[in-house]
Short mmCIF file of C-alpha atoms in Angstrom, two decimals:
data_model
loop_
_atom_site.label_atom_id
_atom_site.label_comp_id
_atom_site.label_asym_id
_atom_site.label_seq_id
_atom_site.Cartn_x
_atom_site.Cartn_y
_atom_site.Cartn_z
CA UNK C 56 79.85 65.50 101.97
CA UNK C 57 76.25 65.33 104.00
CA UNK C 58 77.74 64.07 107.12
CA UNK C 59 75.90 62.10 109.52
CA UNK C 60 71.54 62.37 108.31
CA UNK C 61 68.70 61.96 110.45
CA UNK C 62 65.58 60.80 109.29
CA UNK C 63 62.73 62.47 109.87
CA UNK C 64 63.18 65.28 111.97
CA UNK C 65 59.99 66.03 113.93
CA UNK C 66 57.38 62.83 114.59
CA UNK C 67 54.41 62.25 117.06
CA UNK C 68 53.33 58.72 117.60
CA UNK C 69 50.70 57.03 119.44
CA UNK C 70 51.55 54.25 122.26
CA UNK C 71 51.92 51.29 120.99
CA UNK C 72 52.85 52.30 117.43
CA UNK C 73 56.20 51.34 116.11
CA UNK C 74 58.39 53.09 113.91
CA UNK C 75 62.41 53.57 112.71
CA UNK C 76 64.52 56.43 113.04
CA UNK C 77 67.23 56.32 110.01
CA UNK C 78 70.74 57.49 110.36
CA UNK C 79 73.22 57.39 107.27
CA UNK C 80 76.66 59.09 107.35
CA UNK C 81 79.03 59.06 104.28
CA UNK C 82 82.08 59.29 105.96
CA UNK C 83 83.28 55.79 106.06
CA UNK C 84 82.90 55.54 110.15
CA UNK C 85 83.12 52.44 111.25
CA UNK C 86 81.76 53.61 114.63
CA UNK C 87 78.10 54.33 115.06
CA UNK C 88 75.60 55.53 117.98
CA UNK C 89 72.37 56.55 118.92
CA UNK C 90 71.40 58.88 121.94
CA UNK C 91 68.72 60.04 123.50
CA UNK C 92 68.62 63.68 125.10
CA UNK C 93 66.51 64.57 127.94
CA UNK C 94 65.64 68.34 129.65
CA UNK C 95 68.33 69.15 131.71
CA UNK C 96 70.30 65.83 131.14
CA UNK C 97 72.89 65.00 129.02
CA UNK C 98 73.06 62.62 126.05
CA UNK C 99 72.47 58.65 127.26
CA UNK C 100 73.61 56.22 124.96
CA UNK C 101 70.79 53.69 123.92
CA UNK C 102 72.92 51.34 121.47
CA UNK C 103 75.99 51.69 119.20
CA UNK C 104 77.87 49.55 116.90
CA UNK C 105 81.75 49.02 115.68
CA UNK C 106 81.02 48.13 112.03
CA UNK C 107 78.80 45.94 109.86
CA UNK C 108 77.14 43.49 111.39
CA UNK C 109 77.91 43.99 115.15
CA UNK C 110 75.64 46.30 117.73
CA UNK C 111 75.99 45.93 121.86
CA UNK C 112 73.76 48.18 124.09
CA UNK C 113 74.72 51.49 125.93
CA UNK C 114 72.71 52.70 128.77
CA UNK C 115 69.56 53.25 128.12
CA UNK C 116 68.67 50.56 125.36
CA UNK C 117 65.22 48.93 126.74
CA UNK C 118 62.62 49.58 124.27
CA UNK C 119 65.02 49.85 121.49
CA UNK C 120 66.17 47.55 118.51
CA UNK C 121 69.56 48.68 116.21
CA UNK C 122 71.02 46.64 113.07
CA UNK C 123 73.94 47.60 111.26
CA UNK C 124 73.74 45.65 107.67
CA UNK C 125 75.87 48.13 106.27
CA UNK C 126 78.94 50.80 107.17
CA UNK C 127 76.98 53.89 106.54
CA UNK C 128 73.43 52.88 108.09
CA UNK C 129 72.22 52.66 111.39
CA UNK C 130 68.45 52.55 111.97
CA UNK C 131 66.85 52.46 115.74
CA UNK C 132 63.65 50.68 115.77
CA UNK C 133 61.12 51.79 118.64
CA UNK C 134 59.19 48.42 118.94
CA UNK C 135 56.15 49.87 121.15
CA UNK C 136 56.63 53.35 121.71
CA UNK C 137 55.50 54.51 125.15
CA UNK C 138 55.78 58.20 126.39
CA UNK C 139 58.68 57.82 128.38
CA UNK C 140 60.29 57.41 124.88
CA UNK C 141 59.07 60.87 124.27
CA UNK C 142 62.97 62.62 123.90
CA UNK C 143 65.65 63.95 120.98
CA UNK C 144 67.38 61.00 119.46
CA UNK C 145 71.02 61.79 118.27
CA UNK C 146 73.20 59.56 115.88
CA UNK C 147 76.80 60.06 115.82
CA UNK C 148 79.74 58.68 114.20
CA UNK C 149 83.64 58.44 114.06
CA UNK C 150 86.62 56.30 113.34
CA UNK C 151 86.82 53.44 115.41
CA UNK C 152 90.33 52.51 117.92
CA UNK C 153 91.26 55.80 118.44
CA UNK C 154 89.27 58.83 117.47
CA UNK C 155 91.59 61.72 116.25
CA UNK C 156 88.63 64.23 115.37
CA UNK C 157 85.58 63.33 117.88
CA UNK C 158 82.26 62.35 117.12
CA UNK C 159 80.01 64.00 113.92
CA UNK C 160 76.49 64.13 115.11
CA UNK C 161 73.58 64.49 113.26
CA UNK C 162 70.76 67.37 113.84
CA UNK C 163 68.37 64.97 115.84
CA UNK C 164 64.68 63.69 115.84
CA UNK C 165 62.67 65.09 118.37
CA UNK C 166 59.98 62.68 118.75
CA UNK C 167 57.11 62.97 121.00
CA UNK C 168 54.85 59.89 122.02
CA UNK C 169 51.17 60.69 123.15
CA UNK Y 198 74.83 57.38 135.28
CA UNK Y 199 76.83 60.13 133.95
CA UNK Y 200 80.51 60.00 133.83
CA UNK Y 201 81.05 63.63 133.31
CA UNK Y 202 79.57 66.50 135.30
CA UNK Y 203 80.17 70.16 134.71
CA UNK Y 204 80.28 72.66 137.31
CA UNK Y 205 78.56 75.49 136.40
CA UNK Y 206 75.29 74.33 135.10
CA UNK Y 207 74.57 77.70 134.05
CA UNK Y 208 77.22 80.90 133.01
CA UNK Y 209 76.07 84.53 132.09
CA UNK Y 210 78.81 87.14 131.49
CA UNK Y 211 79.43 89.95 129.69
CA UNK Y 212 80.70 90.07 125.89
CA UNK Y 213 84.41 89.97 125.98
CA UNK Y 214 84.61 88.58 129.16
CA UNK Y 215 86.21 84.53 129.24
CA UNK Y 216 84.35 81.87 130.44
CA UNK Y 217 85.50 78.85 132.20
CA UNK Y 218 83.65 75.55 132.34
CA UNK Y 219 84.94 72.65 134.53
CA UNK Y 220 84.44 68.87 134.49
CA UNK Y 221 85.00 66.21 136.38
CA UNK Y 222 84.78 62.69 135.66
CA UNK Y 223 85.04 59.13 137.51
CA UNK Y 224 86.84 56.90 135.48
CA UNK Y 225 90.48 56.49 134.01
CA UNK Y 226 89.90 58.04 130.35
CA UNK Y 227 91.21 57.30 126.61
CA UNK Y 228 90.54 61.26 125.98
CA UNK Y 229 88.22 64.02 127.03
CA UNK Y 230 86.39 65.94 124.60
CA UNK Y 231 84.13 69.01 124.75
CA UNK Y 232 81.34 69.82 122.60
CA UNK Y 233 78.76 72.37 121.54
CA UNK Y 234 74.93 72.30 121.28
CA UNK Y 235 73.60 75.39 120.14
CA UNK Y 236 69.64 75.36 120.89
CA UNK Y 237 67.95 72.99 118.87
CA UNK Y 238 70.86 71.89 116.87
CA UNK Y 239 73.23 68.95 117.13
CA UNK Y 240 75.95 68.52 118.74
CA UNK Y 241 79.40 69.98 117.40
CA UNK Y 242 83.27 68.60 118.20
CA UNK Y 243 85.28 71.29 119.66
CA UNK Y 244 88.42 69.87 120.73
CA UNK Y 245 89.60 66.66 121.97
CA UNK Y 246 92.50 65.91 124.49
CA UNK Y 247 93.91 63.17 125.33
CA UNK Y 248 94.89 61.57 128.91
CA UNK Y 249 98.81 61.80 128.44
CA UNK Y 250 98.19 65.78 127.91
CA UNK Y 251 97.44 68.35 129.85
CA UNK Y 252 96.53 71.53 127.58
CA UNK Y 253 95.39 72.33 124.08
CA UNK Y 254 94.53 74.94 122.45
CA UNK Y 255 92.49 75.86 119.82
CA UNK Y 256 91.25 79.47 118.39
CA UNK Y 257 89.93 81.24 121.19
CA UNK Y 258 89.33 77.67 123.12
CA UNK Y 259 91.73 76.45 125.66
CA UNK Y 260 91.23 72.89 127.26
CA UNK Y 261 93.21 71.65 130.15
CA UNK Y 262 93.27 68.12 131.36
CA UNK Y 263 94.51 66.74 135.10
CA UNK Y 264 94.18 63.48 135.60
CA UNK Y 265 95.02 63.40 139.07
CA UNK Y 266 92.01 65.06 140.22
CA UNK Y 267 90.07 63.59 137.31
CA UNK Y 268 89.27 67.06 135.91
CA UNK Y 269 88.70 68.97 132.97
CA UNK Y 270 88.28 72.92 132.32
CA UNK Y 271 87.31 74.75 129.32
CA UNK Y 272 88.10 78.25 128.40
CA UNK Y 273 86.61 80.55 126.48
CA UNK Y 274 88.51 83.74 125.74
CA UNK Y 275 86.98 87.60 124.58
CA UNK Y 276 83.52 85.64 124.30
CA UNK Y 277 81.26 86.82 121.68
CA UNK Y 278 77.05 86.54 121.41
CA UNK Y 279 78.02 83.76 118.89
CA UNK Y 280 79.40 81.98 121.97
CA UNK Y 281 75.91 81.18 123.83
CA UNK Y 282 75.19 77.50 124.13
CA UNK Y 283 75.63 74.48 125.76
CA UNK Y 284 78.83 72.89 126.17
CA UNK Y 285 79.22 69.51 126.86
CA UNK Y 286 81.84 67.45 128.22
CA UNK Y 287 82.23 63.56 127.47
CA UNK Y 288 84.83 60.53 128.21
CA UNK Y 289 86.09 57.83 126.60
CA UNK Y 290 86.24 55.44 129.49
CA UNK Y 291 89.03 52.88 129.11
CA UNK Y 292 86.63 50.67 130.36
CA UNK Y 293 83.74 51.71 127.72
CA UNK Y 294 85.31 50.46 124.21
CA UNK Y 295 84.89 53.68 122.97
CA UNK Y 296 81.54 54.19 124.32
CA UNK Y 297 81.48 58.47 124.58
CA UNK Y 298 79.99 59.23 128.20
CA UNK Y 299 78.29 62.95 128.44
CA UNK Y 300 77.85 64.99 131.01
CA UNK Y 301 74.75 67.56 131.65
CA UNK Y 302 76.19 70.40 130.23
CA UNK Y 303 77.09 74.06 131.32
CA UNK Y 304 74.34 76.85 129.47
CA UNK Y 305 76.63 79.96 128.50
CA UNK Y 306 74.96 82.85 127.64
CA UNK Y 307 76.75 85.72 126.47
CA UNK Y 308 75.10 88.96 127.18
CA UNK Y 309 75.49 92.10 124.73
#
């Protein structure tokens, strides 16, 4: 039982570039998320979704793309990465209506954008 | 914004010494749980409560709840080194469909 995996854990990209950061979790969640973490601030919630096929945005999603095709995958697309994107993504997931056990997290990406 | 925000931002004591971490919060709430982030790692569930409660326990954790004052504390009893982190507290606005809010954390450290 791996959890919730994050995909890769360290990148550096240009501005401008694009690239995907992959979550999978094999618990069956039907709840998924993706946050960003910044010094000194807490976690800001850039999109999540409540099962296959449906996404909404959080706080922070400009800059951001999500699609949920399946149960157990949750990629966030970074169209044009600028360094203000420069931050620790986290995905999380739970049960969806009414969540018993809180939220499994995965270890992060720290990206930086240069 | 931030839904949650903990008061202190940053706790040193002594080992075996408890440590108390507060929250408060804006919003009527599903639950409050609290979380740790050890440095560089993800974030781990501690315990959840929910807004018809008003204490829990768990191991050497102890979470209280009043909704009145829209608060939160966490305890931490005979702390140990193991104990030094961040701690996190986050709502489940009944306004958010299930979107978890986080505040900006407390930094324990737990001196030797």
């Amino acid at each position: 039982n791996a959890g919730v995996t994050q995909t890769p854990k360290f990148q550096v990209l240009k501005t401008g570039q694009s690239m995907t950061l992959q979550c999978a979790q094999d618990m069956n969640h039907e709840y998924m998320s993706w946050y960003r973490q910044d010094p000194g601030m807490g976690l800001r919630l850039i999109h999540y979704s409540v099962g296959a096929g449906i996404t909404d945005q959080g706080e922070v999603p400009n800059g951001y793309n999500v699609s949920r095709s399946t149960t157990e995958d949750f990629p966030l697309r970074l169209l044009s990465a600028a360094p203000s994107q420069t931050s620790v993504y986290f995905c999380a997931s739970s049960y969806y209506g009414t969540p018993n056990y809180g939220y499994t997290f995965g270890s992060g990406t720290r990206l930086t954008v240069v | 914004s931030q839904q949650g925000e903990e008061d202190p931002q940053a706790l040193s004591i002594q080992e075996g010494e408890n440590a108390t971490m507060n929250c408060s919060y804006k919003t009527s709430i599903n639950n409050l749980q609290w979380y740790r982030q050890n440095s560089g790692r993800g974030l781990v569930h501690l315990i959840l409560i929910r807004s018809n409660e008003r204490e829990k326990h768990s191991g050497r954790l102890r979470v209280t709840l009043d909704t009145s004052k829209k608060s939160s504390s966490l305890l931490i009893t005979a702390s140990r080194a193991a104990d030094t982190a961040s701690y996190f507290c986050a709502t489940d606005s009944l306004l958010g469909a299930q979107k978890l809010v986080f505040g900006q954390g407390t930094r324990l450290t737990i001196n030797p």
